[in-house]
Short mmCIF file of C-alpha atoms and ligand atoms in Angstrom, two decimals:
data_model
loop_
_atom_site.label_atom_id
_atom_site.label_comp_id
_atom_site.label_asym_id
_atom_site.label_seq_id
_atom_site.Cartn_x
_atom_site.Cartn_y
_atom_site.Cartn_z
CA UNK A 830 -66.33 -29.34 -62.01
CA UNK A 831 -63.06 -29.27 -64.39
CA UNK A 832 -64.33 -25.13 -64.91
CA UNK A 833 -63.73 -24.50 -61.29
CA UNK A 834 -60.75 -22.46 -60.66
CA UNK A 835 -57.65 -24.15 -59.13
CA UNK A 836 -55.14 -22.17 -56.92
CA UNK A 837 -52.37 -24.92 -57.09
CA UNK A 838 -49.69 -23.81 -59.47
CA UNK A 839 -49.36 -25.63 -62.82
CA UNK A 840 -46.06 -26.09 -63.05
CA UNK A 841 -44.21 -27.05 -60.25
CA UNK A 842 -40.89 -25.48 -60.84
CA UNK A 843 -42.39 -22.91 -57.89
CA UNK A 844 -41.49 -19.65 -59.89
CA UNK A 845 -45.42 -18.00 -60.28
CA UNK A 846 -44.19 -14.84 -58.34
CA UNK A 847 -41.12 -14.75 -61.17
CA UNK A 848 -43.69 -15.38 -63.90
CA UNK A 849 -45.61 -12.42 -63.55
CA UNK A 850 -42.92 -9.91 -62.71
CA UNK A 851 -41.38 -11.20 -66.35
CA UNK A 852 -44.97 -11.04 -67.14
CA UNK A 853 -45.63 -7.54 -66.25
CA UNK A 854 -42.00 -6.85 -67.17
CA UNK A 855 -40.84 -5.75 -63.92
CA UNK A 856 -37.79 -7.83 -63.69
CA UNK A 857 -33.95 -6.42 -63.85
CA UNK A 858 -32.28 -7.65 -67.42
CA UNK A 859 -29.74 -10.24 -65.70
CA UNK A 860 -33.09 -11.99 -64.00
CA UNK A 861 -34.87 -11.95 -67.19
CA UNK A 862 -32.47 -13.25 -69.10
CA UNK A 863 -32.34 -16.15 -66.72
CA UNK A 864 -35.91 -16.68 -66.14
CA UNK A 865 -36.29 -16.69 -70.01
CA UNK A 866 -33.72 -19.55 -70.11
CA UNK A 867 -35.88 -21.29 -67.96
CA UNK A 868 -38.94 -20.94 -70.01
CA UNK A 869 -37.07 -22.91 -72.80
CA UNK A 870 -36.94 -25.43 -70.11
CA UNK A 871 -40.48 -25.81 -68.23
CA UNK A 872 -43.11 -26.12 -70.80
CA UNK A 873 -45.82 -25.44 -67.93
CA UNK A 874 -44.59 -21.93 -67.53
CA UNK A 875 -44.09 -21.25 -70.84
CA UNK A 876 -47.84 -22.25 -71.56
CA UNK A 877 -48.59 -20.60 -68.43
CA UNK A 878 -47.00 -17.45 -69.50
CA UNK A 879 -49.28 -17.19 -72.71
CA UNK A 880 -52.03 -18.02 -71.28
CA UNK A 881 -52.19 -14.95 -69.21
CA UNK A 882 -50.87 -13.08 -72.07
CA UNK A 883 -54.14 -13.45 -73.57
CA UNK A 884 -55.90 -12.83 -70.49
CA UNK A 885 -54.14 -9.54 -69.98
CA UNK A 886 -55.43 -9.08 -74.01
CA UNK A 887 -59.11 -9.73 -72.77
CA UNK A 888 -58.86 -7.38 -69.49
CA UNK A 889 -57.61 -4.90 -71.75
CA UNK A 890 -61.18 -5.20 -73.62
CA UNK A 891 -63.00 -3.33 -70.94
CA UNK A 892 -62.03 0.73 -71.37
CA UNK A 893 -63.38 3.15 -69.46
CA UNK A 894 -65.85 5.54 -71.43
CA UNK A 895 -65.96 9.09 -70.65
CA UNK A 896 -65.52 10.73 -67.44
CA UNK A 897 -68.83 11.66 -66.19
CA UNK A 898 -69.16 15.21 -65.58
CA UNK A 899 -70.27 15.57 -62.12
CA UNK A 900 -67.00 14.56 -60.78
CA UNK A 901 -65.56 17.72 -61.77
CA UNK A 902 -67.03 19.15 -58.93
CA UNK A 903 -67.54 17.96 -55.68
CA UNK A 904 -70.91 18.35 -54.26
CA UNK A 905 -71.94 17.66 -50.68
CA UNK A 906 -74.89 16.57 -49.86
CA UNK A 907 -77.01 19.00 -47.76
CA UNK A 908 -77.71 16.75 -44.91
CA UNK A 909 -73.69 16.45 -44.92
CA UNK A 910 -73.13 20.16 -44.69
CA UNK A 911 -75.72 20.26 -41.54
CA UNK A 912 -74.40 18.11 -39.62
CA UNK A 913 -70.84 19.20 -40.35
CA UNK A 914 -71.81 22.66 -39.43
CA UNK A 915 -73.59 21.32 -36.11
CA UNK A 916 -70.63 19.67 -35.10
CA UNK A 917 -69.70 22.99 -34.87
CA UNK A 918 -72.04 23.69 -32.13
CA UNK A 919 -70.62 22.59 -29.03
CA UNK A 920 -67.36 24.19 -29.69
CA UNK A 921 -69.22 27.34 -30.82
CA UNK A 922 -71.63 27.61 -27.91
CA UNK A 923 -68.88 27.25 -25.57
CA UNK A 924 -67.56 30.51 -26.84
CA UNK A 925 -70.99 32.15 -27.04
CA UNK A 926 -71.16 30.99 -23.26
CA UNK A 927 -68.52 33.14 -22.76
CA UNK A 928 -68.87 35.58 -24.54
CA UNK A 929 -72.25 35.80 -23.11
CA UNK A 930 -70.58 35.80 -19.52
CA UNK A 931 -67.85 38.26 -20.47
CA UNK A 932 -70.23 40.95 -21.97
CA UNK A 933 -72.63 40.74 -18.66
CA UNK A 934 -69.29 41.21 -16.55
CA UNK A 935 -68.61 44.24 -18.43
CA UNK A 936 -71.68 45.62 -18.29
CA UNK A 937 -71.69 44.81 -14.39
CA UNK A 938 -68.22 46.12 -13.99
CA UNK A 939 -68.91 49.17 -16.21
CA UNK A 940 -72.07 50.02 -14.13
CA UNK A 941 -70.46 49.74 -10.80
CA UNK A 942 -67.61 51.93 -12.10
CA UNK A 943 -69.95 54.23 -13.56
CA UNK A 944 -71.61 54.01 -10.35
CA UNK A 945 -68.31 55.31 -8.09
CA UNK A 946 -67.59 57.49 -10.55
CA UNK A 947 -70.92 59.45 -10.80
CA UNK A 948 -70.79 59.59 -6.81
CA UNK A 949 -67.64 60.91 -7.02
CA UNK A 950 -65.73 64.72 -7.81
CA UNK A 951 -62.59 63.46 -9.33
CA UNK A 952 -61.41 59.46 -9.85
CA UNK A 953 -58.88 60.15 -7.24
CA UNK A 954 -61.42 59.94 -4.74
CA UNK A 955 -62.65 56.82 -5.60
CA UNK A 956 -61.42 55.28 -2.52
CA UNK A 957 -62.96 57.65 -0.32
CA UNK A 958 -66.33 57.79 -2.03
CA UNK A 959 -66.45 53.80 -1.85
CA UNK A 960 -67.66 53.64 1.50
CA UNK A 961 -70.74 55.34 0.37
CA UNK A 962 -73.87 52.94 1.08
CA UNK A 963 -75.38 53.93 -2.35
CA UNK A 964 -71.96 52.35 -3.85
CA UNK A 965 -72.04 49.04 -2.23
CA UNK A 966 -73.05 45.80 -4.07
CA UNK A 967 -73.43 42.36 -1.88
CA UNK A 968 -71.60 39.67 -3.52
CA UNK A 969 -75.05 37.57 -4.01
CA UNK A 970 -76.55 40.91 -5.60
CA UNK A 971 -73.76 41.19 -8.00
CA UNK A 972 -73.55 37.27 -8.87
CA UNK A 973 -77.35 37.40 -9.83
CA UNK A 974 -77.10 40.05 -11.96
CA UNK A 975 -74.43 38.35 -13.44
CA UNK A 976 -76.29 35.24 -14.33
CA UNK A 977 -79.41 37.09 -15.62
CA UNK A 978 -77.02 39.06 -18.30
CA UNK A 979 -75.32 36.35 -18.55
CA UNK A 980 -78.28 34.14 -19.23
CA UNK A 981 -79.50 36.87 -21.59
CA UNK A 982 -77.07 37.17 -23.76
CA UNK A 983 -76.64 33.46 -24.11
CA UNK A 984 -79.84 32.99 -25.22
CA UNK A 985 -79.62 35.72 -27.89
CA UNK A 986 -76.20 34.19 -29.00
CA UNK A 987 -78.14 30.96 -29.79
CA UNK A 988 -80.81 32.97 -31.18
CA UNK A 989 -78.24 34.34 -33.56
CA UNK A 990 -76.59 31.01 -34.19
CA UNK A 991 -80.06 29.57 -34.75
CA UNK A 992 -80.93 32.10 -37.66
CA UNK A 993 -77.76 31.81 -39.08
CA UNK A 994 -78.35 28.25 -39.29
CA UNK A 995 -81.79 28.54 -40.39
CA UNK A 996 -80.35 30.75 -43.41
CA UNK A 997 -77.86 28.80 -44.06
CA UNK A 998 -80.36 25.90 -44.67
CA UNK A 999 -82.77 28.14 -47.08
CA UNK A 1000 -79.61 28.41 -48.93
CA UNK A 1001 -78.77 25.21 -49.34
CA UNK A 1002 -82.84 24.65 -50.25
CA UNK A 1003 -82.14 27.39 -52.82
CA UNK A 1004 -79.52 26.39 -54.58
CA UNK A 1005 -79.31 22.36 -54.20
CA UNK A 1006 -76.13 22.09 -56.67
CA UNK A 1007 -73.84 23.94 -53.77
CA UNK A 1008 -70.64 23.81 -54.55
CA UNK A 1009 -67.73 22.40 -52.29
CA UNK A 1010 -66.37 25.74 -52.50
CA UNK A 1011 -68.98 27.36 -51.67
CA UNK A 1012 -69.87 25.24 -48.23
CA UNK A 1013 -66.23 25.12 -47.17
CA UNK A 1014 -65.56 28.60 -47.15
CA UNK A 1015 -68.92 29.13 -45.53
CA UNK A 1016 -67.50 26.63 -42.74
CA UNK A 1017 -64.16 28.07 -42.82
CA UNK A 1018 -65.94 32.07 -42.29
CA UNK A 1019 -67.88 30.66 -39.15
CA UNK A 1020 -64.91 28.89 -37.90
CA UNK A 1021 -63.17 32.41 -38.18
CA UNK A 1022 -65.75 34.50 -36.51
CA UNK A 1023 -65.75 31.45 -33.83
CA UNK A 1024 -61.63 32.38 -33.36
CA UNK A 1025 -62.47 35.88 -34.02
CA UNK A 1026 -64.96 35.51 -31.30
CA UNK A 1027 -62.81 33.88 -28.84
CA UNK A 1028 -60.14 35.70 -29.24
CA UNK A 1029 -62.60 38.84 -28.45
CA UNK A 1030 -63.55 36.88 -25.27
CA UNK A 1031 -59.99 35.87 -24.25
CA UNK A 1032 -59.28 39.70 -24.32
CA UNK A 1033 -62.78 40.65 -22.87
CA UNK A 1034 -61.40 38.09 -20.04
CA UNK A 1035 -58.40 39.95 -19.01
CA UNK A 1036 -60.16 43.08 -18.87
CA UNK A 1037 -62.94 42.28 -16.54
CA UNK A 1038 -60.63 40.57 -14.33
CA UNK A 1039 -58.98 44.03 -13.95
CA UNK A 1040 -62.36 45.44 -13.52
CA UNK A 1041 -63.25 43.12 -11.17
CA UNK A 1042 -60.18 43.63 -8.98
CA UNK A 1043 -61.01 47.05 -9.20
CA UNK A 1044 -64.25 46.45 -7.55
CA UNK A 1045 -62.79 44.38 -5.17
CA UNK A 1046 -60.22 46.68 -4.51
CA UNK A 1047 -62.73 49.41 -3.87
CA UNK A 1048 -65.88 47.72 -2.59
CA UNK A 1049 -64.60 44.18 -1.52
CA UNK A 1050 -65.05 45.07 2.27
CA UNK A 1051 -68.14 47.40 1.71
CA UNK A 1052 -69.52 44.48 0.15
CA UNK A 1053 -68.74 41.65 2.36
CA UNK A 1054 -70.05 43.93 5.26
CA UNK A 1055 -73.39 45.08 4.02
CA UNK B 1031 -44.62 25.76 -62.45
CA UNK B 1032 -47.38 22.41 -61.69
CA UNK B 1033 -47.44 22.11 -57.87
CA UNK B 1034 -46.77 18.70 -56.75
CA UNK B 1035 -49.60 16.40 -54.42
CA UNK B 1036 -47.87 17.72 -51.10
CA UNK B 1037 -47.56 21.18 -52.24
CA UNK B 1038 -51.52 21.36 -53.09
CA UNK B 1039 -52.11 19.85 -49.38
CA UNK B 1040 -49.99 22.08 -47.90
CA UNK B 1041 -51.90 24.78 -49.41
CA UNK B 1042 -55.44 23.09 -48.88
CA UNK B 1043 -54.67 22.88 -45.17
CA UNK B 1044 -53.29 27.03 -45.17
CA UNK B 1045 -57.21 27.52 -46.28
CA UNK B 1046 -56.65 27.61 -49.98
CA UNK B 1047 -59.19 25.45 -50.18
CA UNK B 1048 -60.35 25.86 -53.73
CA UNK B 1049 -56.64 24.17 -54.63
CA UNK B 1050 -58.23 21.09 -53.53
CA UNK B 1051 -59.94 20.56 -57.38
CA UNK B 1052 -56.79 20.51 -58.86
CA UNK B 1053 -55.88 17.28 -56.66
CA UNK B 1054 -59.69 16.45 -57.74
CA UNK B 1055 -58.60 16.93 -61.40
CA UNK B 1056 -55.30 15.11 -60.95
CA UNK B 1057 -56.53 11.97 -59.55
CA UNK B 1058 -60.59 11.86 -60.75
CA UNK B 1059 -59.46 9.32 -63.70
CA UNK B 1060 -57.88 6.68 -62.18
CA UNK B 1061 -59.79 6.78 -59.14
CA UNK B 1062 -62.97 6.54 -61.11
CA UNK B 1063 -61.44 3.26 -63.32
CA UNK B 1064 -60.72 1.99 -60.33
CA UNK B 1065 -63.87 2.33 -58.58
CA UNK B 1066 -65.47 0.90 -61.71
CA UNK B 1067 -63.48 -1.99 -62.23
CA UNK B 1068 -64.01 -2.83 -58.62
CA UNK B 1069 -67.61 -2.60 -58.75
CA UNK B 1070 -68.81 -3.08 -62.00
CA UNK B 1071 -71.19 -0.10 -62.63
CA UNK B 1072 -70.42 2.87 -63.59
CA UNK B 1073 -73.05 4.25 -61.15
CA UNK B 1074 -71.72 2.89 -58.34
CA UNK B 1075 -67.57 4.07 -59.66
CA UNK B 1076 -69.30 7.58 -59.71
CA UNK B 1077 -70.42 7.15 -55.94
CA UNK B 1078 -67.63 6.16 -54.83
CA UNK B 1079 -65.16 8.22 -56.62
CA UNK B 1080 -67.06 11.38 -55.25
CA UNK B 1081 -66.93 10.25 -51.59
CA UNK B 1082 -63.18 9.45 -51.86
CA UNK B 1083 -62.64 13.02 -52.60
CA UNK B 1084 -65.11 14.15 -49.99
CA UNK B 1085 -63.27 12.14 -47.49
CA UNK B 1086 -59.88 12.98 -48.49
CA UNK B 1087 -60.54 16.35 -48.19
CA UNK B 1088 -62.12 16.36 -44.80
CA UNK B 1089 -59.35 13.92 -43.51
CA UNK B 1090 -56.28 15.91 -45.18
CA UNK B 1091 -54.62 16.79 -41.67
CA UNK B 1092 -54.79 13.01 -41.26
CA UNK B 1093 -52.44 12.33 -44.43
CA UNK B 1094 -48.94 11.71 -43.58
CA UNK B 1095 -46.37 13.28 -45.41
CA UNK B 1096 -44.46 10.77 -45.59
CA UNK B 1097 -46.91 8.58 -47.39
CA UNK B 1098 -47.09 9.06 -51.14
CA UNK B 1099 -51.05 10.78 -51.69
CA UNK B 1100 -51.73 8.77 -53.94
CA UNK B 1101 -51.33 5.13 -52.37
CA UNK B 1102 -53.34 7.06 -49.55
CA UNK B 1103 -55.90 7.82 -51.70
CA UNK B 1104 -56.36 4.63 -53.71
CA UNK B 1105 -56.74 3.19 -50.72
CA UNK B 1106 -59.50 5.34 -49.32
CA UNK B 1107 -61.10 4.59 -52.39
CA UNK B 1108 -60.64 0.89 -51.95
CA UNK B 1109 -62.25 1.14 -48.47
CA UNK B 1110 -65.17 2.61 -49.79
CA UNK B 1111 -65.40 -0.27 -52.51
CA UNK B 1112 -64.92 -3.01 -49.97
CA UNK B 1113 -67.55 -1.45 -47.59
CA UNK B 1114 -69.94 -0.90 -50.89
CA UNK B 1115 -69.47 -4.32 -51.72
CA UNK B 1116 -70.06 -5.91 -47.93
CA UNK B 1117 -73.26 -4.02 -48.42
CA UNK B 1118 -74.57 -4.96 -51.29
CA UNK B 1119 -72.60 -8.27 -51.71
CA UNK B 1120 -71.91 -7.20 -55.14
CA UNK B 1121 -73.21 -7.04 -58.46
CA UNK B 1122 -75.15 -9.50 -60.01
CA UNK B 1123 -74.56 -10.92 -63.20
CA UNK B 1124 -78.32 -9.83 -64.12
CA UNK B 1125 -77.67 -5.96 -63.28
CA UNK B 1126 -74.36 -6.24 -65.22
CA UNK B 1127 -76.44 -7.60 -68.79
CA UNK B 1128 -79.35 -4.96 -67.90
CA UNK B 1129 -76.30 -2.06 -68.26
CA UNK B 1130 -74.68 -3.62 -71.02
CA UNK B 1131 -77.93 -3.76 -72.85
CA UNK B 1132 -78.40 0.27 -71.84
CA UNK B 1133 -74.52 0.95 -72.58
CA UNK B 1134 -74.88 -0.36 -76.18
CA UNK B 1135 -78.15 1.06 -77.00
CA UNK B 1136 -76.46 4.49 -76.57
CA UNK B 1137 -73.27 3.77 -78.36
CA UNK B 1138 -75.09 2.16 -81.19
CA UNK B 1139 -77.23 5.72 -82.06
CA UNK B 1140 -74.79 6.72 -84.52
CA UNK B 1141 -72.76 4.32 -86.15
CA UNK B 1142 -72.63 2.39 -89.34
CA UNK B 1143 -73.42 -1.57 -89.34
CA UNK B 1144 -70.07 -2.22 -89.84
CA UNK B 1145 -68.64 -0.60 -86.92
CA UNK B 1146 -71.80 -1.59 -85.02
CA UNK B 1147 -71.21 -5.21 -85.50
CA UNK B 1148 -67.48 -4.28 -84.44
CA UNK B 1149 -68.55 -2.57 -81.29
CA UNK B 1150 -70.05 -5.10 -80.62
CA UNK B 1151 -67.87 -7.54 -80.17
CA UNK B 1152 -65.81 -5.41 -78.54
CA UNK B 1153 -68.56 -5.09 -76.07
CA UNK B 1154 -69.04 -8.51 -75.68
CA UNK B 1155 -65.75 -9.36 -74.89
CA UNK B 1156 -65.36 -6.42 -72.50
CA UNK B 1157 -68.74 -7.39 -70.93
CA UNK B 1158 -67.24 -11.21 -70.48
CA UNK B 1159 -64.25 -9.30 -68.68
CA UNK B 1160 -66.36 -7.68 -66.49
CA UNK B 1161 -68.43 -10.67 -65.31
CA UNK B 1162 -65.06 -12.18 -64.79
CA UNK B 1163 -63.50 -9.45 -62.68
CA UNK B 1164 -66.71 -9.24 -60.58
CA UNK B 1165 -66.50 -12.85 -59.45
CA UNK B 1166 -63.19 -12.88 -58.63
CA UNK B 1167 -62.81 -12.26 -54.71
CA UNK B 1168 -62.19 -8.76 -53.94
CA UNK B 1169 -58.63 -9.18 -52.67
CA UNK B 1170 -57.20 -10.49 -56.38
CA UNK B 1171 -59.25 -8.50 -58.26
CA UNK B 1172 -57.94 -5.59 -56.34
CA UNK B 1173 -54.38 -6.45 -57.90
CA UNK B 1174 -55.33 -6.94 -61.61
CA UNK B 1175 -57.25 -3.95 -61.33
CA UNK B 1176 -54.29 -2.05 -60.06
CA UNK B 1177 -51.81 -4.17 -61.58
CA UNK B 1178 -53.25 -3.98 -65.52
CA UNK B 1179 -55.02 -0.97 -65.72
CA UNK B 1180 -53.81 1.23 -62.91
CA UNK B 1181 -50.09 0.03 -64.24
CA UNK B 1182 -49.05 0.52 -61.07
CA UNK B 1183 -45.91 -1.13 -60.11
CA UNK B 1184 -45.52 -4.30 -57.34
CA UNK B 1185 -43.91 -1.90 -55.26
CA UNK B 1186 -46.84 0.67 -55.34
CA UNK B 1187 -49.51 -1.90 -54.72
CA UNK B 1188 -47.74 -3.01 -52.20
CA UNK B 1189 -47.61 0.35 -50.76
CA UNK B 1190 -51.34 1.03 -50.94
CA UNK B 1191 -52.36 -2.56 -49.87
CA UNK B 1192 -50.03 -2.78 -46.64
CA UNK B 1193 -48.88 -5.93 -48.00
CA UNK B 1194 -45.28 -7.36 -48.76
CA UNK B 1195 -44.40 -7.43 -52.76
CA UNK B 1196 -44.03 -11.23 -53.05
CA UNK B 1197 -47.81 -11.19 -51.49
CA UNK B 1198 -49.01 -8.74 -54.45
CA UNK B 1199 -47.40 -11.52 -56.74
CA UNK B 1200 -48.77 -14.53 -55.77
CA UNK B 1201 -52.63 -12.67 -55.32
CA UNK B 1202 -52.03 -11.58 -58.95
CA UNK B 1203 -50.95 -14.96 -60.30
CA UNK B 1204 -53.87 -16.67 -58.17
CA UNK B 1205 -55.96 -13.89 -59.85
CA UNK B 1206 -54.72 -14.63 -63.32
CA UNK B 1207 -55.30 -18.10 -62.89
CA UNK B 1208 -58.80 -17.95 -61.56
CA UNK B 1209 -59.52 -15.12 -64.27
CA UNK B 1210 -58.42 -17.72 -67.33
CA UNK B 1211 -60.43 -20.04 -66.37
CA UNK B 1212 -63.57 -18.00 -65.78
CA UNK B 1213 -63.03 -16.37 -69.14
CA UNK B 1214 -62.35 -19.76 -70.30
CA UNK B 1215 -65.61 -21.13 -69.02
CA UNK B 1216 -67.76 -17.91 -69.75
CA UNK B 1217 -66.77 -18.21 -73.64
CA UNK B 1218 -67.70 -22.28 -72.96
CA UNK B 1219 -71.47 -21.13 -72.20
CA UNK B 1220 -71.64 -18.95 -75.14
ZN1 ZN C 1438 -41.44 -23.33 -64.61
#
């Protein structure tokens, strides 16, 4: 019972948070000169004071051996890296739904353009040739084939993404001791084709919407009409 | 020129990433003696010092500049000790002997009687030390550890812990207390 550990203070002078600053040497010279006056004084610190002297000379006992090596490096573990890389994913097929929808647009728009033009002698006639029936494109017709491509290309985007993955992970299988290095940069080269990607899309974007209003411009009633 | 903490973050978060070891290099040490004297086992300090790094680097855009890297990373290190230690409750003293036993079995290969009898000693009393430490609750021994062989000042502990200075003081003295007379009683039993 008299081994158990006491929190109460030995001496009762209340100066323990003084005791170990002078302890630890952390006080400014005027308050150590004063707290070592003190000292002189109040036995219970002074014994106080040496007993965690030799304390501190146990703690200091314990050393740390050598660094182990491994720590040089900082290694992932593979499971980590996957599911890092698939909370990529959402972001990623958001774009590759877009992408997806932009290239079927383009196509669309490129075929109806191709479309005018091949019915037509010069593009100044576009407007005139646009009343041709040949040339005209319902709205459902054109939506449809929009969600086919669409659908199509999305699927081969996560077809892409897939084997990407899939190689990613024979990688990792291949060489287990993968290097931080070596997995950020991977992350960091899909997170710049992701941007790259985007940015593609956000350009791809702009475009159709001029092609589109081109169609509009030149089928929009054709189209509405049948 | 040695780039400074902030300057290797700045340049970690630009996509240098590879500038990231040299914060790994900086602070592996005394991140690792930390770890260990907060846990007790090396294998364990290892652990933990690795996913300190790991989630330092993933949560760098969290830092704050204003913060001092350092107090942010001793404390994400301390986090992962605390959580370690609410999952395993700790070491016990049992595990600490078995590596002890291991520890000097290693050191002992190559070394003459007389040294061997030396080390230990030495290894005794450190071992004593570290059955101390480990019963201490996690809050004081968090301030020796710091405190004696981090040599961090009150000001810095105070930093990392969130706590006011004159708190830091009174855990430490509370801690010193408690460690006497655990040391005092452990060298009782012997
Ligand atoms: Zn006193």
């Amino acid at each position: 019972m008299n081994t158990k550990p006491t929190n109460k203070p030995l001496a009762n002078c209340n100066r323990q948070e003084d005791l170990v600053t002078f302890l630890y040497d952390e006080m400014s010279a005027a308050a150590r000169r004063e707290f070592e006056t003190h000292l002189q004084e109040c036995a219970a610190c002074a014994a106080e004071l040496q007993a965690f002297g030799r304390v501190r000379e146990e703690l200091g006992t314990w050393q740390v051996g050598l660094l182990p090596r491994t720590e040089v490096v900082i290694q992932r573990r593979k499971l980590d890296v996957l599911r890092e890389l698939i909370s990529l994913f959402p972001v990623w097929m958001r774009g590759a739904a877009l992408i997806g929808a932009a290239a079927a647009l383009v196509l669309v728009a490129l075929s109806v353009l191709t479309l005018v033009k091949s019915n037509s002698q010069t593009p100044s006639t576009v407007a005139q040739t646009a009343a041709q029936p040949q040339a005209t494109f319902t709205r459902a017709e054109v939506e449809s084939l929009v969600k086919s491509e669409v659908a199509k290309a999305q699927s081969q985007m996560q077809q892409e993404f897939r084997a990407q993955l899939a190689s990613f992970e024979t990688q990792l299988n291949n060489d287990y001791q993968t290097r931080l290095q070596a997995v950020t940069s991977r992350v960091r080269s899909l997170e710049t084709g992701k941007s790259r990607l985007i940015a593609r899309d956000n350009r791809d974007e702009s475009q159709i919407r001029e092609w589109l209003a081109d169609y509009r411009d030149t089928f929009g009633n054709a189209g509405n009409e049948r | 020129m040695e780039l400074s903490d902030d300057q290797i973050i700045e340049r970690t978060l630009a996509g240098e990433t590879d500038t990231f070891s040299l914060l790994v290099r900086r602070w592996e040490r005394p991140i690792y003696g930390l770890s260990l004297r907060m846990l007790g086992r090396e294998e364990d300090a290892r652990d933990v010092c690795q996913e300190t790094f790991i989630a330092a680097f993933r949560n760098l855009r969290k830092f704050r500049g204003d913060a001092k890297f350092s107090s942010w990373l001793y404390r994400i290190a301390l986090n992962a000790c605390h959580s370690r230690l609410r999952k395993h409750g700790g070491v016990s003293e049992q595990s600490l002997d078995q590596e002890d036993d291991d520890g000097r079995k290693f050191e002992l290969a190559d070394a003459s009687a007389e040294a061997a009898s030396e080390q230990m000693q030495r290894d005794q009393r450190a071992s004593m030390v570290r059955k101390a430490l480990q019963a201490l609750p996690p809050e004081m021994r968090q301030v020796i550890v710091m405190k004696e062989y981090e040599e961090m000042t009150f000001a810095e502990i105070s930093d990392v812990l969130q706590i006011p200075v004159s708190t830091v003081k009174s855990r430490l003295y509370t801690g010193l207390q408690q460690m006497r007379a655990r040391l005092e009683s452990l060298r009782g039993a012997l």
